[in-house]
């Protein structure tokens, strides 16, 4: 397995700042907006954006939630490993809100399809947008595209995009991993 | 661990401590789901479940049916009273006829102990035991232990007394297995005639005096007197049973601590517990009912996750 760095910590920081600014452009003071992180890895992106918006851009009363999509996935009982549920923490109704789904890597689009279905359990949002840190351009299975996008990556089938966070992996970086056996 | 060590839920006896913890953890997520404005998830939309109730049941049957519907499974119901069982059909023939309709999971209540184990050896579907005679009632024990965990934080080192008709109770046996596996201390209390002779071999304490038992415990699980299972008289009169083993407000006030009161239902108000106790803040009877749906969703989800899509 060989790996190539796509983004280092400084580049990741710049991208997160840009995404935060783009959100502010469209959502102002966020009075009717909720950011929802997709469990498990979208939560890291959400937490970083939340910190930036609150501390650097003085956004108060930002509503955020965590969404687990396990029970909505379309690959239940199709893989080798059973699906394990994470927690959902959305303590408000999404009815008529502008919702931004936050995830780390957009690949086939199936996770986001599941997230869209799951969100319906919390009311009917006014709009739903998608923010992803990395958009893998190829191999989309469904017609889903991000509204906010950190970096577009042209990765092919046997490659994997791995996002590392200081909180869990000790460093901020994005790697492109390639399995050379394939 | 993310999957059960067993293919069927036949009894708590066959589960590991990790299995029970996995079911509880999965139920945490389903409890969150059933408190949403829309309580349904699509996980089991390609699974068909047959509820086979060869014995009367109201709350267990409703709870399973609701759990199945909230998981989006297709559900068929069968009750022995209006079936060909009355015409002499055997259990295996009945079940095989139902399975020919492409059923994946069978939830079964049966008056004979071991019916679930027997069936699991003869049919291809996954079996969930919803009570087999006086043997086991695993989902009740799972929801009881889950409710105690929710109320007290953990089961480790907690003292639980099961009061009443231990002899005819499948709830008692499953509870004993489950609570012991989770690290609780268990005592049984009731008239000597309603306590099985070798029950202490399971590692439980036996106490015939209700007040002593309540003083000892953190949680009292009050069982119903199962008149329908009694072929002889086990105590002189209901009045005498109430005097000896009925829990009243006065008895609880006389303890030097506040204990948690549980009841698997249906309650004989004024027999096992008075209305005042059943409706008090100390009772978690309705929490048990709510948790029952989440636990059954977790069990069905975890059992279904072991059916590979291509197996169907």
Coordinates of C-alpha atoms in Angstrom, one line a residue:
Chain A
X1 CA 0.0 0.0 0.0
X2 CA 1.6 3.3 -1.1
X3 CA 0.4 6.7 0.1
X4 CA 0.6 10.2 -1.2
X5 CA -0.3 13.3 0.8
X6 CA -3.1 15.3 -0.8
X7 CA -3.5 18.0 1.9
X8 CA -1.2 18.8 4.9
X9 CA -2.3 20.5 8.1
X10 CA -1.9 24.1 6.8
X11 CA -3.8 23.4 3.6
X12 CA -6.5 21.7 5.5
X13 CA -6.8 24.7 7.8
X14 CA -7.1 27.1 4.8
X15 CA -9.8 24.9 3.2
X16 CA -11.8 24.8 6.5
X17 CA -11.6 28.6 6.7
X18 CA -12.9 28.9 3.1
X19 CA -15.7 26.5 3.8
X20 CA -16.7 28.5 6.9
X21 CA -16.7 31.7 4.9
X22 CA -18.8 30.2 2.1
X23 CA -21.4 29.0 4.7
X24 CA -21.5 32.5 6.2
X25 CA -22.1 34.0 2.7
X26 CA -25.2 31.8 2.2
X27 CA -26.5 31.5 5.8
X28 CA -25.6 34.9 7.4
X29 CA -26.1 34.6 11.2
X30 CA -27.3 31.0 10.9
X31 CA -30.6 31.9 12.7
X32 CA -32.6 29.3 10.7
X33 CA -29.7 27.0 9.7
X34 CA -28.6 23.7 11.3
X35 CA -25.3 21.9 10.5
X36 CA -25.6 18.1 10.7
X37 CA -22.5 15.9 10.8
X38 CA -22.8 12.4 9.4
X39 CA -21.6 9.8 11.8
X40 CA -18.8 8.8 12.3
X41 CA -16.3 10.8 10.2
X42 CA -18.4 13.8 9.2
X43 CA -18.5 14.7 12.8
X44 CA -14.8 15.7 12.8
X45 CA -15.4 18.1 9.9
X46 CA -18.5 19.5 11.7
X47 CA -16.7 20.0 15.0
X48 CA -13.8 21.9 13.2
X49 CA -16.3 24.1 11.3
X50 CA -18.3 24.7 14.4
X51 CA -15.2 25.9 16.3
X52 CA -14.1 28.2 13.5
X53 CA -17.6 29.7 13.0
X54 CA -17.9 30.4 16.8
X55 CA -14.4 31.5 17.6
X56 CA -13.1 33.1 14.5
X57 CA -16.3 34.4 12.9
X58 CA -18.3 35.1 16.1
X59 CA -21.4 33.1 15.0
X60 CA -23.6 32.7 18.1
X61 CA -26.4 30.2 18.6
X62 CA -25.2 27.9 15.9
X63 CA -27.3 24.8 15.9
X64 CA -25.5 21.5 15.2
X65 CA -26.4 17.9 15.4
X66 CA -25.0 14.4 14.7
X67 CA -26.8 12.0 12.5
X68 CA -26.2 8.3 12.4
X69 CA -27.3 6.7 9.1
X70 CA -26.7 3.0 10.0
X71 CA -30.4 2.0 10.0
X72 CA -31.0 3.8 6.6
X73 CA -28.1 2.3 4.6
X74 CA -28.9 0.2 1.6
X75 CA -26.0 -2.3 2.2
X76 CA -27.4 -3.9 5.4
X77 CA -26.7 -7.6 5.3
X78 CA -24.7 -7.3 2.1
X79 CA -21.2 -6.9 3.5
X80 CA -18.9 -9.2 5.4
X81 CA -19.0 -7.1 8.5
X82 CA -22.3 -6.2 10.2
X83 CA -23.2 -2.6 10.4
X84 CA -22.7 -1.1 13.9
X85 CA -24.8 1.9 14.9
X86 CA -23.5 5.2 16.3
X87 CA -25.4 7.8 18.2
X88 CA -27.7 10.4 16.7
X89 CA -27.9 13.7 18.6
X90 CA -30.4 16.1 17.1
X91 CA -32.2 17.8 19.9
X92 CA -34.3 20.1 17.8
X93 CA -36.9 19.8 15.0
X94 CA -35.6 20.3 11.4
X95 CA -39.0 21.5 10.1
X96 CA -38.6 24.5 7.9
X97 CA -34.9 24.9 8.7
X98 CA -32.0 25.2 6.2
X99 CA -30.0 22.1 6.8
X100 CA -26.4 21.6 5.7
X101 CA -25.2 17.9 5.8
X102 CA -21.5 17.7 6.6
X103 CA -19.4 14.7 5.7
X104 CA -15.7 14.1 5.1
X105 CA -15.5 12.2 1.7
X106 CA -18.2 12.0 -1.0
X107 CA -17.6 8.9 -3.0
X108 CA -20.6 6.7 -4.3
X109 CA -23.2 9.0 -2.8
X110 CA -25.0 6.2 -1.0
X111 CA -24.2 7.5 2.5
X112 CA -25.7 10.9 1.6
X113 CA -28.7 9.2 0.1
X114 CA -29.2 7.4 3.5
X115 CA -28.6 10.7 5.3
X116 CA -31.3 12.4 3.2
X117 CA -33.8 9.7 4.2
X118 CA -32.8 9.8 7.8
X119 CA -33.2 13.5 8.0
X120 CA -36.9 13.1 7.1
X121 CA -37.4 11.6 10.6
X122 CA -36.8 15.0 12.1
X123 CA -39.3 17.0 10.1
X124 CA -39.4 18.6 6.7
X125 CA -36.4 20.9 6.2
X126 CA -36.8 24.0 4.0
X127 CA -33.7 23.3 2.1
X128 CA -30.9 20.7 2.4
X129 CA -27.3 21.4 1.2
X130 CA -24.3 19.2 1.2
X131 CA -20.8 20.1 2.4
X132 CA -18.0 17.7 1.9
X133 CA -14.3 18.1 2.6
X134 CA -13.2 15.8 -0.3
X135 CA -15.2 15.1 -3.4
X136 CA -14.0 12.0 -5.2
X137 CA -15.2 12.9 -8.6
X138 CA -15.4 9.4 -10.2
X139 CA -17.4 6.3 -9.3
X140 CA -20.6 8.1 -8.2
X141 CA -23.5 5.7 -8.0
X142 CA -26.2 8.2 -7.5
X143 CA -26.9 11.7 -8.8
X144 CA -25.6 13.6 -5.7
X145 CA -23.2 16.5 -5.8
X146 CA -21.9 18.8 -3.0
X147 CA -22.9 22.5 -2.6
X148 CA -19.7 23.2 -0.7
X149 CA -16.5 21.3 -1.5
X150 CA -13.1 21.4 0.1
X151 CA -11.0 19.7 -2.6
X152 CA -11.9 17.7 -5.6
X153 CA -9.9 14.5 -6.0
X154 CA -9.7 12.3 -9.1
X155 CA -9.2 8.9 -7.5
X156 CA -9.8 5.6 -9.3
X157 CA -11.3 2.4 -8.0
X158 CA -8.4 0.8 -6.1
X159 CA -7.4 4.1 -4.4
X160 CA -8.7 5.3 -1.1
X161 CA -8.9 8.8 0.3
X162 CA -8.1 8.9 4.0
X163 CA -8.8 11.9 6.2
X164 CA -6.8 12.1 9.4
X165 CA -7.6 14.4 12.3
X166 CA -5.4 15.5 15.2
X167 CA -8.1 14.5 17.6
X168 CA -8.2 10.9 16.6
X169 CA -5.0 10.2 14.5
X170 CA -2.6 12.7 15.9
X171 CA -2.2 14.7 12.7
X172 CA -4.3 16.8 10.3
X173 CA -3.8 15.4 6.8
X174 CA -5.5 13.9 3.8
X175 CA -3.8 10.9 2.1
X176 CA -4.4 9.1 -1.2
X177 CA -3.8 5.4 -0.5
X178 CA -3.2 3.0 -3.4
X179 CA -3.2 -0.8 -3.1
X180 CA -0.4 -1.9 -5.4
X181 CA -1.5 -5.5 -5.5
X182 CA -4.6 -4.6 -7.5
Chain B
X1 CA -18.1 -6.8 19.0
X2 CA -20.7 -5.9 16.4
X3 CA -22.6 -9.2 16.1
X4 CA -24.3 -11.8 18.2
X5 CA -22.6 -15.1 18.9
X6 CA -25.9 -16.9 18.3
X7 CA -28.1 -17.3 15.2
X8 CA -31.4 -17.5 17.2
X9 CA -32.6 -15.9 20.4
X10 CA -33.7 -19.0 22.3
X11 CA -32.9 -18.0 25.9
X12 CA -30.6 -15.8 27.9
X13 CA -28.7 -19.0 28.9
X14 CA -27.3 -19.2 25.4
X15 CA -26.1 -15.6 25.3
X16 CA -22.7 -14.3 26.4
X17 CA -22.3 -11.1 28.5
X18 CA -21.0 -9.4 25.4
X19 CA -24.2 -10.4 23.5
X20 CA -26.3 -8.8 26.2
X21 CA -24.2 -5.7 26.2
X22 CA -24.4 -5.4 22.4
X23 CA -28.2 -5.8 22.5
X24 CA -28.4 -3.0 25.2
X25 CA -26.1 -0.7 23.2
X26 CA -28.1 -1.2 20.0
X27 CA -31.3 -0.6 21.9
X28 CA -29.9 2.8 23.0
X29 CA -29.9 3.8 19.4
X30 CA -33.4 2.4 18.7
X31 CA -34.7 4.2 21.8
X32 CA -33.5 7.4 20.2
X33 CA -35.3 6.4 17.0
X34 CA -38.6 5.7 18.7
X35 CA -38.6 9.2 20.2
X36 CA -38.3 10.9 16.9
X37 CA -41.3 12.6 15.2
X38 CA -41.1 9.8 12.6
X39 CA -40.3 6.5 14.3
X40 CA -39.7 4.2 11.4
X41 CA -36.4 3.1 9.9
X42 CA -36.0 1.1 6.7
X43 CA -33.5 -1.5 7.9
X44 CA -35.6 -4.7 7.6
X45 CA -37.7 -3.8 4.6
X46 CA -36.8 -7.0 2.8
X47 CA -37.4 -9.3 5.8
X48 CA -40.6 -11.1 6.6
X49 CA -41.4 -12.0 10.2
X50 CA -44.1 -14.4 11.4
X51 CA -45.4 -13.9 14.9
X52 CA -46.6 -17.4 16.0
X53 CA -48.4 -17.2 19.3
X54 CA -49.6 -20.6 20.5
X55 CA -50.5 -19.1 23.8
X56 CA -52.3 -15.9 24.7
X57 CA -50.3 -12.7 24.9
X58 CA -51.2 -9.0 24.7
X59 CA -48.2 -6.8 25.5
X60 CA -45.4 -9.1 24.2
X61 CA -47.2 -9.6 20.9
X62 CA -48.0 -5.9 20.5
X63 CA -44.5 -4.9 21.5
X64 CA -42.9 -7.3 18.9
X65 CA -45.3 -6.2 16.2
X66 CA -44.6 -2.6 16.8
X67 CA -40.8 -3.3 16.8
X68 CA -41.1 -5.2 13.5
X69 CA -43.2 -2.4 11.9
X70 CA -40.8 0.3 13.0
X71 CA -38.0 -1.6 11.4
X72 CA -40.1 -1.8 8.2
X73 CA -40.4 -5.6 8.1
X74 CA -43.3 -7.4 6.6
X75 CA -45.3 -9.0 9.4
X76 CA -47.7 -11.9 9.5
X77 CA -49.6 -13.0 12.6
X78 CA -50.8 -16.3 13.7
X79 CA -52.6 -17.3 16.8
X80 CA -53.3 -20.9 17.7
X81 CA -56.9 -20.3 18.7
X82 CA -58.0 -19.8 15.1
X83 CA -55.7 -22.2 13.4
X84 CA -55.2 -25.7 12.1
X85 CA -53.4 -26.6 15.3
X86 CA -56.9 -27.2 16.6
X87 CA -57.3 -29.8 13.8
X88 CA -54.3 -31.7 15.0
X89 CA -51.5 -30.3 12.9
X90 CA -48.0 -30.7 14.3
X91 CA -45.8 -27.7 15.3
X92 CA -43.2 -28.5 12.5
X93 CA -46.0 -28.8 9.9
X94 CA -47.6 -25.5 11.0
X95 CA -44.2 -23.7 10.9
X96 CA -43.1 -25.3 7.6
X97 CA -46.3 -24.2 6.0
X98 CA -45.7 -20.6 7.2
X99 CA -42.0 -20.8 6.1
X100 CA -43.1 -21.9 2.6
X101 CA -44.5 -18.3 2.4
X102 CA -40.8 -17.1 2.5
X103 CA -40.6 -16.1 6.1
X104 CA -37.1 -15.2 7.4
X105 CA -37.7 -14.9 11.2
X106 CA -40.2 -16.6 13.5
X107 CA -41.1 -15.0 16.8
X108 CA -42.8 -17.8 18.8
X109 CA -44.6 -18.1 22.0
X110 CA -45.4 -21.7 23.0
X111 CA -46.8 -23.3 26.2
X112 CA -44.1 -26.1 26.1
X113 CA -40.6 -25.4 27.4
X114 CA -38.0 -26.0 24.8
X115 CA -40.3 -25.4 21.8
X116 CA -38.0 -22.7 20.4
X117 CA -34.9 -24.9 20.7
X118 CA -36.8 -27.8 19.1
X119 CA -37.9 -25.7 16.2
X120 CA -34.5 -24.1 15.6
X121 CA -33.1 -27.6 14.9
X122 CA -35.8 -28.4 12.3
X123 CA -36.5 -25.3 10.3
X124 CA -34.3 -22.9 8.4
X125 CA -35.7 -19.6 9.7
X126 CA -34.2 -17.7 12.6
X127 CA -36.2 -18.2 15.8
X128 CA -36.8 -15.6 18.5
X129 CA -38.3 -17.1 21.7
X130 CA -41.2 -14.9 23.0
X131 CA -41.8 -17.2 25.9
X132 CA -41.7 -21.0 26.1
X133 CA -43.8 -22.4 29.0
X134 CA -42.2 -21.8 32.4
X135 CA -38.7 -21.9 30.8
X136 CA -37.4 -18.6 29.4
X137 CA -38.7 -15.2 28.2
X138 CA -35.4 -13.7 27.0
X139 CA -36.6 -10.4 25.6
X140 CA -38.4 -9.6 28.9
X141 CA -35.1 -10.2 30.8
X142 CA -33.3 -8.0 28.3
X143 CA -35.7 -5.2 28.7
X144 CA -35.8 -5.6 32.5
X145 CA -32.0 -5.4 32.8
X146 CA -32.0 -2.5 30.3
X147 CA -34.5 -0.6 32.5
X148 CA -32.4 -1.2 35.6
X149 CA -29.3 -0.1 33.8
X150 CA -31.1 3.0 32.6
X151 CA -32.4 3.8 36.1
X152 CA -29.3 3.0 38.1
X153 CA -26.5 3.4 35.6
X154 CA -25.2 -0.2 35.7
X155 CA -26.0 -3.6 36.9
X156 CA -22.6 -4.4 38.4
X157 CA -23.0 -5.0 42.1
X158 CA -26.7 -4.1 42.2
X159 CA -29.1 -6.1 44.4
X160 CA -32.2 -7.3 42.7
X161 CA -35.0 -9.4 44.3
X162 CA -37.6 -11.2 42.3
X163 CA -40.7 -11.6 44.3
X164 CA -43.7 -13.9 43.8
X165 CA -44.4 -17.0 41.8
X166 CA -40.9 -18.1 40.9
X167 CA -42.0 -21.7 40.2
X168 CA -44.2 -21.0 37.2
X169 CA -42.3 -18.0 35.9
X170 CA -40.2 -17.9 32.7
X171 CA -39.5 -14.2 33.5
X172 CA -37.7 -15.2 36.8
X173 CA -35.4 -17.8 35.1
X174 CA -34.4 -15.5 32.2
X175 CA -33.9 -12.6 34.7
X176 CA -31.7 -14.7 36.9
X177 CA -29.5 -15.7 34.0
X178 CA -29.4 -12.1 32.6
X179 CA -28.8 -10.2 35.9
X180 CA -26.1 -12.7 37.0
X181 CA -24.3 -12.3 33.6
X182 CA -24.3 -8.6 34.0
X183 CA -22.8 -8.7 37.5
X184 CA -25.9 -8.1 39.7
X185 CA -26.7 -10.0 42.9
X186 CA -30.0 -11.8 42.7
X187 CA -32.5 -13.0 45.4
X188 CA -35.8 -14.7 45.0
X189 CA -38.6 -14.2 47.5
X190 CA -42.0 -15.8 47.7
X191 CA -44.0 -18.6 49.5
X192 CA -41.8 -21.7 49.9
X193 CA -44.4 -23.6 47.7
X194 CA -43.7 -21.3 44.8
X195 CA -39.9 -21.5 44.9
X196 CA -38.2 -24.3 42.9
X197 CA -36.3 -26.7 45.2
X198 CA -32.8 -26.3 43.5
X199 CA -33.0 -22.6 42.7
X200 CA -30.0 -21.8 44.9
X201 CA -27.9 -23.9 42.5
X202 CA -28.2 -21.0 40.1
X203 CA -26.3 -18.8 42.5
X204 CA -29.3 -16.8 43.9
X205 CA -30.2 -16.1 47.5
X206 CA -33.6 -17.4 48.8
X207 CA -35.6 -15.4 51.3
X208 CA -39.1 -16.1 52.5
X209 CA -39.6 -12.9 54.4
X210 CA -40.7 -10.0 52.1
X211 CA -39.6 -7.2 54.4
X212 CA -36.1 -8.6 54.8
X213 CA -35.8 -9.1 51.0
X214 CA -36.9 -5.5 50.3
X215 CA -34.5 -4.1 53.0
X216 CA -31.7 -6.0 51.2
X217 CA -32.4 -5.0 47.6
X218 CA -31.9 -1.9 45.3
X219 CA -34.6 -3.2 42.9
X220 CA -37.7 -5.4 43.5
X221 CA -39.1 -7.1 40.4
X222 CA -42.7 -8.1 41.4
X223 CA -44.1 -11.1 39.5
X224 CA -47.7 -11.9 38.8
X225 CA -49.3 -14.9 40.5
X226 CA -50.0 -17.1 37.5
X227 CA -53.2 -18.8 38.5
X228 CA -53.6 -20.1 35.0
X229 CA -50.5 -22.3 35.4
X230 CA -51.4 -23.6 38.8
X231 CA -53.0 -27.1 38.8
X232 CA -53.1 -27.3 42.6
X233 CA -53.4 -24.7 45.4
X234 CA -50.0 -23.3 46.4
X235 CA -51.2 -20.9 49.1
X236 CA -54.3 -20.9 51.2
X237 CA -55.9 -17.8 49.7
X238 CA -55.2 -14.7 47.7
X239 CA -55.9 -12.6 50.8
X240 CA -53.1 -14.5 52.7
X241 CA -50.7 -14.1 49.8
X242 CA -51.4 -10.3 49.7
X243 CA -50.7 -10.1 53.5
X244 CA -47.4 -11.9 53.1
X245 CA -46.1 -10.8 49.7
X246 CA -48.0 -7.8 48.6
X247 CA -46.0 -4.6 48.4
X248 CA -47.8 -1.5 49.9
X249 CA -46.9 2.1 50.4
X250 CA -46.6 1.5 54.1
X251 CA -44.0 -1.3 53.6
X252 CA -41.9 0.9 51.2
X253 CA -42.1 3.8 53.7
X254 CA -40.9 1.5 56.4
X255 CA -37.6 0.8 54.6
X256 CA -34.6 3.0 55.3
X257 CA -33.9 3.5 51.5
X258 CA -35.8 4.1 48.3
X259 CA -36.0 1.0 46.1
X260 CA -37.0 0.7 42.4
X261 CA -40.2 -1.3 41.7
X262 CA -40.6 -3.3 38.5
X263 CA -43.4 -5.5 37.2
X264 CA -43.4 -7.4 33.9
X265 CA -47.2 -7.0 33.7
X266 CA -50.1 -7.6 33.6
X267 CA -50.5 -6.3 37.1
X268 CA -53.1 -7.8 39.5
X269 CA -53.6 -4.4 41.2
X270 CA -54.0 -5.0 45.0
X271 CA -52.3 -8.4 44.8
X272 CA -48.6 -8.2 44.0
X273 CA -48.5 -4.4 44.4
X274 CA -51.1 -1.8 45.3
X275 CA -52.2 0.8 42.8
X276 CA -50.5 3.5 45.0
X277 CA -47.1 1.6 44.5
X278 CA -47.7 0.8 40.8
X279 CA -48.4 4.5 40.0
X280 CA -45.6 5.9 42.2
X281 CA -42.4 7.5 41.1
X282 CA -40.5 4.5 42.4
X283 CA -42.2 2.2 39.8
X284 CA -40.6 2.0 36.4
X285 CA -43.3 -0.2 34.9
X286 CA -44.1 2.0 32.0
X287 CA -40.4 2.6 31.2
X288 CA -40.2 -1.2 31.0
X289 CA -43.0 -1.2 28.4
X290 CA -41.3 1.6 26.3
X291 CA -37.9 -0.1 26.6
X292 CA -39.5 -3.4 25.4
X293 CA -40.0 -2.0 21.9
X294 CA -36.4 -0.7 21.7
X295 CA -35.0 -4.0 23.0
X296 CA -37.1 -6.1 20.5
X297 CA -36.0 -3.8 17.7
X298 CA -32.4 -4.4 18.7
X299 CA -32.8 -8.2 18.9
X300 CA -34.6 -8.4 15.5
X301 CA -32.0 -6.1 13.9
X302 CA -29.1 -8.1 15.2
X303 CA -30.6 -11.4 14.3
X304 CA -31.5 -10.1 10.8
X305 CA -28.0 -8.8 10.3
X306 CA -26.8 -12.4 10.4
X307 CA -29.0 -13.4 7.5
X308 CA -26.9 -12.7 4.5
X309 CA -28.8 -11.1 1.6
X310 CA -27.8 -13.9 -0.8
X311 CA -29.1 -16.5 1.7
X312 CA -32.7 -15.5 1.1

